[in-house]
Amino acid sequence: MKTVKTNVHFLHNELLRPTNSILVNVIGAGGTGSKLMTSLMEINHSLLELGHSGLDVHLWDDDLITPANIGRQRFAESEKGLYKSVAIINRINRWAGFNWKAESQKFERDKLGNIPENAGASIYISCTDNVSSRFEIAHIIRTLKKQYSYHRDAPKYWLDFGNSKFSGQVLLSTIGKIEQPRSKIFTTVAELPFVTDEFTDLLKESEKTDDTPSCSLAESLEKQDLFINATLAQMGASLLWNLLKSGMTEHRGLFLNLENFRTQPISVGS
């Protein structure tokens, strides 16, 4: 009887035992991004304890903290009026002694089509609340991949978070094909599709129902459940942690429904 091999993706070799810390761009510091940053802090500390070079995280967001952000997002009353990215990065650097960076601007091209400085990274994590930003991110990282294909910080992975009121998803993509080792045990998968390619029609349809920003916490809770962002952040961080720690993954994401507490993993190769 022929044995069916499990589909797996092996981590890019340069990220398995890097000489320098892995540069990560986190895009969006709202409901999911503000919670995810705490998980990245924990991942970095744990990697360093294991002898890994760790992470160098840059957080991109040009929004200011308002009263509506306090409670559902990880901000305090004393931080009102500050840039979200600056408040979070300052807090983490003071807490953990890191030297992470805040980028208080949008991760997008300017009017002349120029890509922001410091946009290069090995891993991109998007926690944005609109569809158009995902297509913009996809365009930028593909452009950077062509320009810096042999650079140390050439784009390699994109981890995208998205959610509605009670449901959400986390999807890991490769930026181009990642060379895979030969294996007699597994079927290796070199390329994981972009969310913007795999779910183009679904994204464009959801864009029609995008709401305007909330003016209060009560109003925002009508649009998104209190714990949907935190739950997704933890599960997505777990996916990233296991990929970096073990150097391989059988899953490239998940679908979550917090209303009925169901999670559906997305297998590599499916």
Backbone as JSON, one array per atom type, in Angstrom:
{
  "sequence": "MKTVKTNVHFLHNELLRPTNSILVNVIGAGGTGSKLMTSLMEINHSLLELGHSGLDVHLWDDDLITPANIGRQRFAESEKGLYKSVAIINRINRWAGFNWKAESQKFERDKLGNIPENAGASIYISCTDNVSSRFEIAHIIRTLKKQYSYHRDAPKYWLDFGNSKFSGQVLLSTIGKIEQPRSKIFTTVAELPFVTDEFTDLLKESEKTDDTPSCSLAESLEKQDLFINATLAQMGASLLWNLLKSGMTEHRGLFLNLENFRTQPISVGS",
  "N": [[0.84, -1.19, 0.0], [0.54, 2.18, -0.87], [2.08, 4.83, 0.82], [0.71, 7.85, 1.95], [2.16, 10.96, 1.76], [2.72, 13.64, 4.05], [1.96, 17.03, 3.45], [4.28, 19.64, 3.72], [5.83, 22.76, 4.57], [9.08, 24.0, 4.48], [10.98, 26.22, 6.41], [12.58, 29.16, 5.14], [16.01, 28.87, 4.58], [17.8, 30.85, 5.44], [16.53, 32.01, 7.57], [16.41, 30.18, 9.52], [18.73, 29.72, 11.12], [19.8, 32.47, 11.56], [22.42, 34.93, 11.06], [22.15, 37.57, 11.82], [19.5, 39.42, 13.52], [16.1, 38.77, 12.54], [14.45, 40.81, 10.29], [11.34, 42.3, 10.7], [8.33, 43.58, 9.48], [5.56, 44.95, 10.87], [2.34, 45.77, 10.03], [-0.01, 47.95, 10.88], [-1.5, 48.85, 13.89], [-3.76, 48.4, 15.41], [-6.71, 46.82, 16.64], [-5.92, 44.06, 16.3], [-3.14, 44.25, 15.72], [-2.04, 45.67, 17.94], [-2.31, 43.82, 19.98], [-0.9, 41.67, 18.96], [1.75, 42.53, 19.03], [2.64, 42.18, 21.65], [2.8, 39.41, 21.72], [4.81, 39.0, 19.82], [6.94, 40.12, 21.17], [7.25, 38.21, 23.18], [7.87, 35.98, 21.59], [10.32, 36.82, 20.51], [11.96, 37.06, 22.82], [11.96, 34.37, 23.63], [13.15, 33.08, 21.42], [15.72, 34.19, 21.53], [16.59, 33.09, 23.92], [16.89, 30.51, 23.11], [19.15, 30.59, 21.63], [18.9, 31.72, 19.17], [19.01, 34.42, 16.75], [16.91, 36.17, 16.96], [14.29, 38.73, 16.62], [13.86, 41.76, 14.77], [11.77, 44.22, 15.0], [9.67, 46.4, 13.16], [7.12, 48.68, 13.51], [4.34, 49.79, 11.76], [2.17, 52.46, 11.54], [0.01, 55.18, 11.2], [-1.94, 56.26, 12.74], [-3.51, 58.09, 15.42], [-3.97, 57.67, 18.96], [-7.18, 57.37, 20.25], [-10.06, 57.97, 22.43], [-11.84, 55.9, 21.73], [-10.22, 53.79, 21.15], [-9.28, 52.73, 23.49], [-9.49, 50.05, 25.65], [-10.61, 47.98, 23.87], [-8.42, 47.84, 22.25], [-4.86, 47.7, 22.84], [-4.17, 50.02, 24.64], [-3.6, 52.8, 26.87], [-5.24, 55.25, 29.01], [-3.47, 57.34, 29.49], [-2.06, 57.44, 27.16], [-3.44, 58.65, 25.15], [-3.73, 60.55, 22.19], [-1.15, 60.11, 21.33], [0.92, 58.66, 18.73], [-0.09, 55.46, 17.66], [1.81, 53.51, 16.93], [4.2, 54.53, 18.01], [3.61, 54.64, 20.78], [3.28, 51.9, 21.44], [5.75, 50.72, 20.68], [7.59, 52.18, 22.26], [6.75, 51.37, 24.78], [7.24, 48.57, 24.73], [10.01, 48.51, 24.25], [10.98, 49.74, 26.58], [10.06, 47.92, 28.47], [11.21, 45.41, 27.74], [13.8, 45.93, 26.94], [14.46, 46.06, 24.26], [15.31, 47.2, 20.9], [13.41, 48.03, 19.06], [11.57, 49.56, 16.3], [9.45, 52.38, 15.6], [7.3, 53.3, 13.01], [5.75, 55.98, 12.1], [3.83, 56.26, 9.95], [1.9, 55.53, 6.98], [1.97, 52.32, 5.43], [2.49, 52.5, 2.43], [2.64, 53.45, -1.08], [3.86, 56.67, -2.18], [2.48, 59.68, -3.72], [3.89, 59.77, -6.06], [4.44, 57.23, -6.56], [6.49, 56.08, -5.16], [8.1, 53.77, -3.01], [7.97, 53.47, 0.55], [10.79, 54.45, 2.59], [12.84, 52.16, 4.42], [11.16, 50.02, 4.05], [11.84, 47.46, 3.43], [12.03, 44.04, 4.42], [12.31, 40.77, 5.95], [10.08, 39.37, 6.82], [6.65, 40.08, 6.62], [3.88, 41.32, 8.35], [0.55, 41.77, 8.29], [-1.98, 43.67, 9.72], [-4.32, 45.04, 9.07], [-7.37, 46.96, 8.56], [-8.79, 47.15, 6.22], [-9.53, 46.31, 2.77], [-8.22, 47.36, 0.51], [-5.7, 48.08, 1.42], [-4.41, 45.64, 1.67], [-4.0, 44.8, -0.98], [-2.28, 46.83, -1.73], [-0.08, 46.32, -0.06], [0.64, 43.81, -1.08], [1.49, 44.56, -3.64], [3.71, 46.21, -3.04], [5.51, 44.48, -1.66], [6.04, 42.57, -3.59], [7.3, 44.13, -5.49], [9.58, 44.91, -4.04], [10.73, 42.42, -3.71], [11.65, 41.85, -6.27], [13.54, 43.89, -6.57], [15.38, 43.49, -4.49], [16.28, 40.83, -4.46], [18.51, 39.33, -3.78], [19.34, 40.35, -1.42], [20.01, 40.44, 2.13], [17.76, 41.02, 3.68], [15.7, 40.46, 1.95], [12.28, 40.16, 0.89], [10.44, 37.44, 2.23], [8.29, 36.13, 3.58], [4.77, 36.54, 4.17], [2.43, 37.27, 6.53], [-0.91, 37.4, 7.07], [-3.6, 38.96, 8.77], [-7.1, 38.97, 9.29], [-10.46, 40.01, 10.0], [-13.99, 39.77, 10.86], [-16.99, 40.52, 12.68], [-17.38, 38.24, 14.47], [-15.75, 36.32, 13.37], [-12.7, 35.28, 11.7], [-9.48, 35.17, 10.04], [-6.21, 33.78, 9.55], [-3.47, 33.9, 7.46], [-0.66, 32.5, 5.97], [1.79, 33.37, 3.64], [4.19, 32.7, 1.08], [6.72, 34.78, -0.34], [7.15, 34.58, -3.38], [8.86, 31.61, -4.54], [10.17, 29.36, -2.15], [13.14, 27.75, -1.68], [13.21, 24.28, -1.2], [14.22, 21.54, 0.9], [15.24, 18.21, -0.07], [13.12, 15.45, 0.61], [12.28, 12.32, 1.96], [10.26, 11.73, 3.56], [8.27, 13.71, 3.66], [6.04, 15.62, 1.53], [7.2, 18.34, 0.02], [6.34, 21.8, -0.08], [6.85, 24.56, -1.97], [5.81, 27.07, -2.46], [3.47, 29.26, -1.1], [0.27, 30.58, -1.52], [-0.61, 34.09, -2.07], [-2.92, 35.94, -0.06], [-4.34, 37.84, -1.45], [-4.37, 36.84, -3.98], [-5.5, 34.29, -3.81], [-7.99, 34.72, -2.63], [-9.28, 36.76, -4.07], [-11.81, 37.59, -5.22], [-13.5, 37.3, -2.99], [-12.39, 39.14, -1.2], [-12.79, 41.54, -2.58], [-15.54, 41.63, -2.6], [-16.12, 41.83, 0.12], [-15.13, 44.31, 0.59], [-17.07, 46.08, -0.16], [-18.74, 46.24, 1.99], [-17.34, 47.42, 3.99], [-17.0, 49.32, 6.97], [-17.11, 52.67, 8.33], [-14.66, 54.22, 10.54], [-15.05, 53.66, 14.1], [-16.5, 55.78, 16.59], [-16.59, 55.48, 19.28], [-15.96, 53.19, 22.02], [-18.17, 51.54, 22.58], [-19.55, 51.64, 20.15], [-17.66, 50.46, 18.45], [-17.64, 47.88, 19.46], [-19.99, 46.89, 18.53], [-19.36, 46.22, 16.02], [-17.14, 44.55, 16.09], [-16.34, 41.7, 17.97], [-15.29, 41.61, 21.42], [-13.07, 39.93, 21.94], [-12.13, 38.85, 19.54], [-9.96, 39.87, 18.06], [-7.76, 39.53, 19.81], [-7.73, 36.76, 20.1], [-7.21, 35.84, 17.5], [-4.7, 37.04, 17.16], [-3.12, 35.61, 19.02], [-3.27, 33.0, 17.98], [-2.24, 33.28, 15.4], [0.33, 34.17, 16.06], [1.25, 31.87, 17.26], [1.44, 30.15, 15.07], [3.52, 31.42, 13.63], [5.59, 31.29, 15.56], [6.0, 28.49, 15.87], [6.84, 27.86, 13.29], [9.27, 29.29, 13.11], [10.66, 28.15, 15.24], [10.69, 25.31, 14.86], [11.27, 25.11, 12.2], [9.64, 24.24, 10.16], [6.32, 23.69, 8.81], [3.05, 22.28, 8.86], [0.8, 23.6, 8.39], [-0.73, 26.49, 6.94], [-2.25, 28.45, 7.9], [-5.45, 29.52, 9.28], [-9.0, 29.36, 9.84], [-11.29, 31.05, 11.89], [-14.07, 30.91, 14.06], [-15.47, 32.61, 16.45], [-17.91, 32.72, 17.61], [-19.08, 30.21, 17.71], [-16.94, 28.88, 18.65], [-15.2, 27.48, 16.95], [-12.44, 26.28, 15.1], [-10.77, 26.09, 12.05], [-8.15, 24.57, 10.62], [-5.82, 25.42, 7.99], [-4.29, 23.55, 5.69], [-0.95, 23.1, 4.46], [-0.49, 23.15, 1.0], [-3.14, 22.75, 0.43]],
  "CA": [[0.0, 0.0, 0.0], [1.32, 3.41, -0.98], [1.91, 5.75, 1.94], [0.46, 9.24, 1.58], [3.06, 11.86, 2.47], [2.16, 14.89, 4.56], [2.49, 18.26, 2.84], [4.89, 20.57, 4.66], [6.7, 23.82, 4.04], [10.25, 24.22, 5.31], [11.37, 27.61, 6.56], [13.73, 29.62, 4.37], [17.22, 28.48, 5.29], [18.44, 32.01, 6.04], [15.81, 32.4, 8.77], [16.48, 29.1, 10.49], [19.83, 30.08, 12.02], [20.33, 33.71, 10.97], [23.54, 35.6, 11.74], [21.57, 38.78, 12.4], [18.08, 39.29, 13.83], [15.2, 38.79, 11.38], [13.7, 42.07, 10.19], [9.9, 42.06, 10.56], [7.47, 44.76, 9.38], [4.17, 44.77, 11.28], [1.59, 46.87, 9.43], [-1.27, 48.12, 11.58], [-1.35, 48.74, 15.35], [-5.09, 48.52, 15.98], [-7.23, 45.74, 17.46], [-5.08, 42.87, 16.22], [-1.73, 44.59, 15.77], [-1.62, 46.06, 19.29], [-2.22, 42.59, 20.77], [0.14, 40.82, 18.37], [3.08, 43.01, 19.4], [3.02, 41.52, 22.9], [3.2, 38.04, 21.36], [6.11, 39.07, 19.15], [7.91, 40.34, 22.23], [7.47, 36.91, 23.81], [8.58, 35.14, 20.62], [11.71, 37.28, 20.42], [12.67, 36.67, 24.03], [12.12, 32.91, 23.63], [14.14, 32.74, 20.41], [17.03, 34.56, 22.04], [16.95, 32.1, 24.94], [17.24, 29.27, 22.4], [20.37, 30.8, 20.86], [18.55, 32.31, 17.88], [19.32, 35.85, 16.7], [15.72, 36.92, 17.33], [13.55, 39.56, 15.68], [13.98, 43.22, 14.8], [10.42, 44.56, 14.53], [9.27, 47.78, 12.86], [5.65, 48.77, 13.55], [3.87, 50.85, 10.87], [0.81, 52.95, 11.73], [0.01, 56.65, 11.31], [-3.12, 56.67, 13.52], [-3.35, 58.56, 16.79], [-4.81, 56.97, 19.93], [-8.38, 58.11, 20.64], [-10.81, 57.27, 23.5], [-12.49, 54.69, 21.19], [-9.23, 52.71, 21.06], [-8.93, 52.25, 24.82], [-10.39, 48.98, 26.08], [-10.53, 46.87, 22.91], [-7.05, 47.82, 21.8], [-3.96, 47.7, 24.0], [-3.7, 51.37, 24.93], [-4.03, 53.35, 28.16], [-5.73, 56.64, 29.0], [-2.32, 58.25, 29.46], [-1.44, 57.43, 25.83], [-4.31, 59.34, 24.19], [-3.08, 61.6, 21.42], [0.13, 59.65, 20.79], [0.85, 57.7, 17.64], [-0.2, 54.09, 18.14], [3.07, 52.8, 16.72], [5.19, 55.06, 18.95], [3.23, 54.23, 22.13], [3.52, 50.47, 21.62], [7.18, 50.44, 20.6], [8.23, 52.72, 23.45], [6.37, 50.52, 25.91], [7.95, 47.29, 24.6], [11.46, 48.73, 24.41], [11.26, 49.98, 27.99], [9.75, 46.7, 29.21], [12.06, 44.26, 27.41], [15.15, 46.32, 26.59], [14.69, 45.9, 22.83], [15.55, 48.42, 20.14], [12.49, 48.0, 17.93], [11.35, 50.88, 15.72], [8.1, 52.82, 15.23], [7.18, 54.05, 11.75], [4.45, 56.67, 12.23], [3.34, 56.56, 8.61], [1.23, 54.4, 6.34], [2.78, 51.45, 4.59], [1.93, 52.64, 1.09], [3.41, 54.3, -1.99], [3.46, 58.07, -2.18], [1.77, 60.11, -4.94], [4.77, 59.53, -7.2], [4.62, 55.78, -6.68], [7.7, 55.65, -4.47], [7.91, 52.91, -1.85], [8.57, 54.1, 1.74], [12.1, 54.01, 3.07], [12.78, 51.16, 5.49], [10.06, 49.09, 3.78], [12.37, 46.12, 3.24], [12.03, 43.14, 5.58], [12.19, 39.35, 5.6], [8.72, 38.94, 7.13], [5.64, 41.14, 6.71], [2.68, 40.91, 9.07], [-0.46, 42.8, 8.07], [-3.12, 43.67, 10.65], [-5.07, 46.2, 8.62], [-8.82, 46.78, 8.63], [-9.46, 47.37, 4.93], [-9.09, 45.43, 1.7], [-7.3, 48.04, -0.41], [-4.35, 48.06, 1.99], [-3.8, 44.34, 1.39], [-3.51, 44.83, -2.37], [-1.14, 47.74, -1.74], [1.02, 45.57, 0.55], [1.05, 42.8, -2.05], [2.25, 45.23, -4.72], [4.99, 46.7, -2.52], [6.46, 43.41, -1.34], [6.45, 41.95, -4.85], [8.28, 45.04, -6.09], [10.8, 44.8, -3.25], [11.3, 41.1, -3.99], [12.4, 41.97, -7.52], [14.65, 44.82, -6.4], [16.35, 43.05, -3.5], [16.15, 39.38, -4.4], [19.7, 38.7, -3.18], [19.67, 41.07, -0.2], [19.75, 39.68, 3.36], [16.4, 41.27, 4.13], [14.75, 40.31, 0.85], [11.0, 39.64, 1.37], [10.32, 35.98, 2.17], [6.99, 35.66, 4.05], [3.72, 37.51, 4.49], [1.4, 36.71, 7.42], [-2.02, 38.36, 7.03], [-4.71, 38.79, 9.71], [-8.32, 39.68, 8.92], [-11.6, 39.53, 10.78], [-15.27, 40.47, 10.92], [-17.43, 40.65, 14.07], [-17.11, 37.04, 15.26], [-14.9, 35.38, 12.65], [-11.48, 35.84, 11.15], [-8.55, 34.22, 9.45], [-4.79, 34.07, 9.5], [-2.94, 33.21, 6.29], [0.77, 32.65, 5.72], [2.16, 33.28, 2.23], [5.59, 32.92, 0.72], [6.89, 35.83, -1.35], [7.88, 33.79, -4.36], [9.13, 30.23, -4.13], [11.23, 29.14, -1.16], [13.81, 26.48, -1.99], [12.9, 23.25, -0.2], [15.13, 20.4, 0.92], [14.68, 16.93, -0.5], [12.61, 14.7, 1.74], [11.65, 11.03, 1.69], [9.15, 11.58, 4.5], [7.24, 14.71, 3.4], [5.92, 16.31, 0.25], [7.52, 19.73, 0.33], [5.6, 22.82, -0.83], [7.77, 25.69, -2.05], [5.12, 28.35, -2.6], [2.17, 29.41, -0.46], [-0.33, 31.69, -2.26], [-1.01, 35.34, -1.43], [-4.34, 36.08, 0.23], [-4.92, 38.69, -2.5], [-4.52, 36.01, -5.18], [-6.36, 33.15, -3.52], [-9.34, 35.15, -2.25], [-9.49, 38.06, -4.72], [-13.25, 37.91, -5.33], [-14.06, 37.42, -1.64], [-11.91, 40.4, -0.65], [-13.44, 42.66, -3.26], [-16.94, 41.65, -2.18], [-16.16, 42.32, 1.49], [-14.77, 45.74, 0.57], [-18.3, 46.84, -0.33], [-19.43, 46.36, 3.27], [-16.45, 48.03, 4.98], [-17.61, 50.41, 7.72], [-16.25, 53.78, 8.72], [-14.12, 54.02, 11.88], [-15.95, 53.88, 15.22], [-16.23, 56.98, 17.39], [-16.58, 55.11, 20.69], [-15.75, 51.77, 22.27], [-19.47, 50.86, 22.45], [-19.84, 51.52, 18.72], [-16.74, 49.49, 17.86], [-18.02, 46.54, 19.91], [-21.1, 46.45, 17.69], [-18.77, 45.77, 14.75], [-16.17, 43.48, 16.33], [-16.42, 41.15, 19.32], [-14.21, 42.08, 22.27], [-11.89, 39.06, 21.98], [-11.79, 38.27, 18.24], [-8.61, 40.28, 17.67], [-6.77, 38.91, 20.69], [-7.69, 35.32, 19.81], [-6.49, 35.7, 16.23], [-3.29, 37.41, 17.38], [-2.46, 34.5, 19.7], [-3.18, 31.83, 17.1], [-1.29, 33.61, 14.34], [1.66, 34.19, 16.66], [1.63, 30.47, 17.47], [1.85, 29.65, 13.76], [4.84, 31.98, 13.35], [6.53, 30.76, 16.54], [6.34, 27.1, 15.55], [7.6, 27.85, 12.05], [10.63, 29.74, 13.4], [11.3, 27.24, 16.2], [10.9, 23.97, 14.32], [11.78, 25.2, 10.83], [8.71, 23.65, 9.2], [4.92, 23.76, 9.21], [2.06, 21.55, 8.08], [-0.36, 24.48, 8.21], [-0.42, 27.83, 6.45], [-3.21, 29.39, 8.44], [-6.64, 28.99, 9.93], [-10.24, 30.13, 9.91], [-11.78, 31.04, 13.26], [-15.4, 31.42, 14.36], [-15.49, 32.74, 17.9], [-19.29, 32.61, 18.07], [-19.31, 28.81, 18.06], [-15.66, 28.39, 19.15], [-14.65, 26.51, 16.01], [-11.25, 26.67, 14.35], [-10.49, 25.19, 10.93], [-6.79, 24.81, 10.12], [-5.6, 25.38, 6.55], [-3.08, 22.75, 5.49], [-0.04, 23.44, 3.36], [-0.81, 22.38, -0.2], [-4.59, 22.68, 0.21]],
  "C": [[0.88, 1.25, 0.0], [1.01, 4.36, 0.17], [1.72, 7.17, 1.44], [1.35, 10.15, 2.42], [2.32, 13.12, 2.91], [2.8, 16.07, 3.85], [3.07, 19.16, 3.93], [5.63, 21.66, 3.89], [7.84, 24.02, 5.01], [10.64, 25.69, 5.25], [12.57, 27.93, 5.68], [15.0, 29.42, 5.19], [17.89, 29.65, 6.01], [17.78, 32.45, 7.35], [15.9, 31.34, 9.88], [17.55, 29.36, 11.55], [20.5, 31.35, 11.5], [21.49, 34.28, 11.78], [23.06, 36.84, 12.46], [20.09, 38.56, 12.68], [17.23, 39.46, 12.58], [14.39, 40.07, 11.39], [12.25, 41.77, 9.86], [9.18, 43.4, 10.48], [6.06, 44.37, 9.79], [3.4, 46.0, 10.81], [0.21, 46.93, 10.06], [-1.13, 47.85, 13.07], [-2.7, 48.89, 16.04], [-5.47, 47.33, 16.83], [-6.35, 44.51, 17.48], [-3.61, 43.21, 16.41], [-1.23, 44.94, 17.17], [-1.48, 44.84, 20.2], [-1.08, 41.69, 20.27], [1.53, 41.24, 18.82], [3.56, 42.4, 20.71], [3.49, 40.1, 22.63], [4.55, 38.02, 20.66], [7.23, 39.33, 20.15], [8.26, 39.02, 22.91], [8.22, 35.95, 22.89], [10.05, 35.52, 20.57], [12.52, 36.85, 21.64], [12.94, 35.16, 24.04], [13.15, 32.46, 22.6], [15.56, 33.04, 20.89], [17.51, 33.56, 23.09], [17.38, 30.78, 24.32], [18.5, 29.42, 21.55], [20.15, 31.35, 19.47], [18.87, 33.8, 17.92], [18.11, 36.74, 16.96], [15.16, 37.78, 16.21], [13.9, 41.03, 15.87], [12.7, 43.75, 14.17], [10.27, 46.06, 14.3], [7.75, 47.79, 12.76], [5.19, 50.01, 12.77], [2.42, 51.2, 11.18], [0.86, 54.46, 11.92], [-1.17, 57.16, 12.13], [-2.71, 57.16, 14.9], [-4.33, 57.83, 17.71], [-5.95, 57.88, 20.35], [-9.09, 57.35, 21.77], [-11.45, 55.98, 23.01], [-11.53, 53.51, 21.14], [-8.94, 52.06, 22.4], [-9.96, 51.22, 25.28], [-10.3, 47.79, 25.15], [-9.14, 46.74, 22.33], [-6.12, 48.03, 22.99], [-3.32, 49.07, 24.22], [-4.3, 51.86, 26.24], [-4.51, 54.78, 28.0], [-4.58, 57.63, 28.85], [-1.67, 58.34, 28.08], [-2.3, 58.12, 24.77], [-3.56, 60.47, 23.5], [-1.73, 61.23, 20.86], [-0.1, 58.8, 19.55], [0.79, 56.29, 18.23], [1.14, 53.36, 18.06], [4.11, 53.23, 17.74], [4.88, 54.59, 20.37], [3.59, 52.76, 22.39], [5.02, 50.17, 21.64], [7.93, 50.98, 21.82], [7.98, 51.84, 24.66], [7.16, 49.2, 25.89], [9.44, 47.47, 24.83], [11.83, 48.98, 25.87], [11.09, 48.69, 28.81], [10.82, 45.63, 29.02], [13.5, 44.63, 27.05], [15.49, 46.1, 25.12], [15.01, 47.25, 22.2], [14.68, 48.4, 18.88], [12.13, 49.42, 17.5], [9.87, 51.13, 15.41], [8.18, 53.62, 13.93], [5.8, 54.7, 11.76], [3.96, 57.17, 10.88], [2.65, 55.33, 8.04], [2.21, 53.6, 5.5], [2.17, 51.46, 3.19], [2.84, 53.51, 0.24], [2.94, 55.74, -1.89], [2.81, 58.42, -3.52], [2.58, 59.88, -6.21], [5.04, 58.03, -7.41], [5.85, 55.24, -5.99], [7.34, 54.83, -3.23], [8.58, 53.55, -0.64], [9.97, 53.58, 2.04], [11.89, 53.03, 4.23], [11.66, 50.15, 5.29], [10.55, 47.65, 3.62], [12.37, 45.31, 4.52], [11.95, 41.7, 5.08], [10.77, 38.84, 5.78], [7.82, 40.16, 7.24], [4.42, 40.56, 7.41], [1.66, 42.04, 8.95], [-1.64, 42.59, 9.0], [-3.99, 44.87, 10.32], [-6.56, 45.9, 8.59], [-9.53, 47.1, 7.32], [-8.8, 46.55, 3.84], [-8.04, 46.09, 0.81], [-5.87, 48.02, 0.11], [-3.65, 46.73, 1.71], [-3.25, 44.28, -0.04], [-2.3, 45.75, -2.5], [0.09, 47.04, -1.15], [1.55, 44.53, -0.42], [1.9, 43.4, -3.15], [3.64, 45.64, -4.23], [5.96, 45.55, -2.28], [6.89, 42.64, -2.59], [7.5, 42.81, -5.56], [9.62, 44.94, -5.37], [11.5, 43.46, -3.49], [12.15, 41.14, -5.26], [13.65, 42.82, -7.35], [15.75, 44.28, -5.5], [16.35, 41.53, -3.35], [17.34, 38.7, -3.74], [20.15, 39.4, -1.9], [19.32, 40.22, 1.02], [18.31, 39.8, 3.81], [15.39, 41.22, 2.98], [13.45, 39.69, 1.37], [10.88, 38.13, 1.18], [8.93, 35.49, 2.57], [6.06, 36.83, 4.33], [2.65, 36.8, 5.31], [0.29, 37.75, 7.54], [-3.12, 37.97, 8.02], [-5.92, 39.57, 9.19], [-9.49, 39.14, 9.72], [-12.85, 40.37, 10.55], [-15.69, 40.47, 12.39], [-17.05, 39.44, 14.93], [-16.14, 36.08, 14.6], [-13.67, 36.08, 12.09], [-10.6, 34.76, 10.58], [-7.13, 34.74, 9.57], [-4.23, 33.26, 8.35], [-1.47, 33.54, 6.08], [1.04, 32.44, 4.23], [3.67, 33.36, 2.1], [5.64, 34.01, -0.34], [7.78, 35.24, -2.42], [8.1, 32.38, -3.83], [10.31, 30.19, -3.16], [11.85, 27.77, -1.44], [13.61, 25.49, -0.84], [13.92, 22.12, -0.25], [14.46, 19.14, 0.37], [14.24, 16.14, 0.73], [11.95, 13.4, 1.27], [10.4, 10.85, 2.55], [7.98, 12.49, 4.14], [7.19, 15.09, 1.93], [6.11, 17.79, 0.52], [6.78, 20.67, -0.62], [6.42, 24.11, -0.8], [7.07, 27.04, -2.05], [3.74, 28.3, -1.96], [1.51, 30.66, -1.02], [-0.63, 32.92, -1.41], [-2.51, 35.32, -1.15], [-5.04, 36.88, -0.86], [-5.09, 37.94, -3.82], [-5.55, 34.91, -4.97], [-7.81, 33.56, -3.25], [-9.67, 36.52, -2.84], [-10.96, 38.46, -4.73], [-13.88, 38.13, -3.97], [-13.65, 38.75, -1.0], [-12.63, 41.6, -1.27], [-14.92, 42.76, -2.86], [-17.06, 42.22, -0.77], [-15.86, 43.81, 1.56], [-16.02, 46.61, 0.47], [-19.02, 47.07, 0.99], [-18.54, 46.93, 4.36], [-17.11, 49.22, 5.65], [-16.6, 51.52, 7.99], [-15.75, 53.56, 10.14], [-15.13, 54.36, 12.97], [-15.52, 55.11, 16.0], [-16.2, 56.68, 18.88], [-16.34, 53.61, 20.82], [-17.05, 51.0, 22.09], [-19.81, 50.64, 20.98], [-18.94, 50.48, 18.06], [-17.09, 48.06, 18.25], [-19.24, 46.01, 19.17], [-20.58, 45.86, 16.38], [-17.83, 44.58, 14.94], [-16.27, 43.03, 17.78], [-15.16, 41.51, 20.11], [-12.94, 41.25, 22.13], [-11.5, 38.45, 20.63], [-10.36, 38.62, 17.84], [-7.54, 39.59, 18.5], [-6.62, 37.42, 20.4], [-6.93, 35.07, 18.51], [-5.0, 35.99, 16.4], [-2.52, 36.26, 18.03], [-2.26, 33.32, 18.76], [-2.21, 32.08, 15.95], [0.14, 33.64, 14.84], [2.16, 32.77, 16.9], [2.1, 29.84, 16.17], [3.26, 30.12, 13.43], [5.9, 31.4, 14.28], [6.96, 29.34, 16.19], [7.12, 26.98, 14.25], [9.06, 28.23, 12.32], [11.38, 28.76, 14.31], [11.65, 25.9, 15.58], [11.44, 23.97, 12.9], [10.88, 24.59, 9.79], [7.29, 23.81, 9.71], [4.05, 22.92, 8.28], [0.87, 22.44, 7.75], [0.09, 25.87, 7.76], [-1.44, 28.85, 6.94], [-4.4, 28.7, 9.06], [-7.83, 29.93, 9.72], [-10.8, 29.96, 11.32], [-13.2, 31.59, 13.32], [-15.54, 31.43, 15.87], [-16.9, 32.6, 18.47], [-19.61, 31.18, 18.47], [-18.02, 28.09, 18.48], [-15.05, 27.31, 18.25], [-13.46, 27.11, 15.27], [-11.0, 25.63, 13.27], [-9.08, 25.49, 10.41], [-6.75, 24.72, 8.59], [-4.27, 24.69, 6.31], [-2.24, 23.3, 4.35], [-0.41, 22.56, 2.16], [-2.28, 22.28, -0.49], [-5.09, 23.97, -0.44]]
}
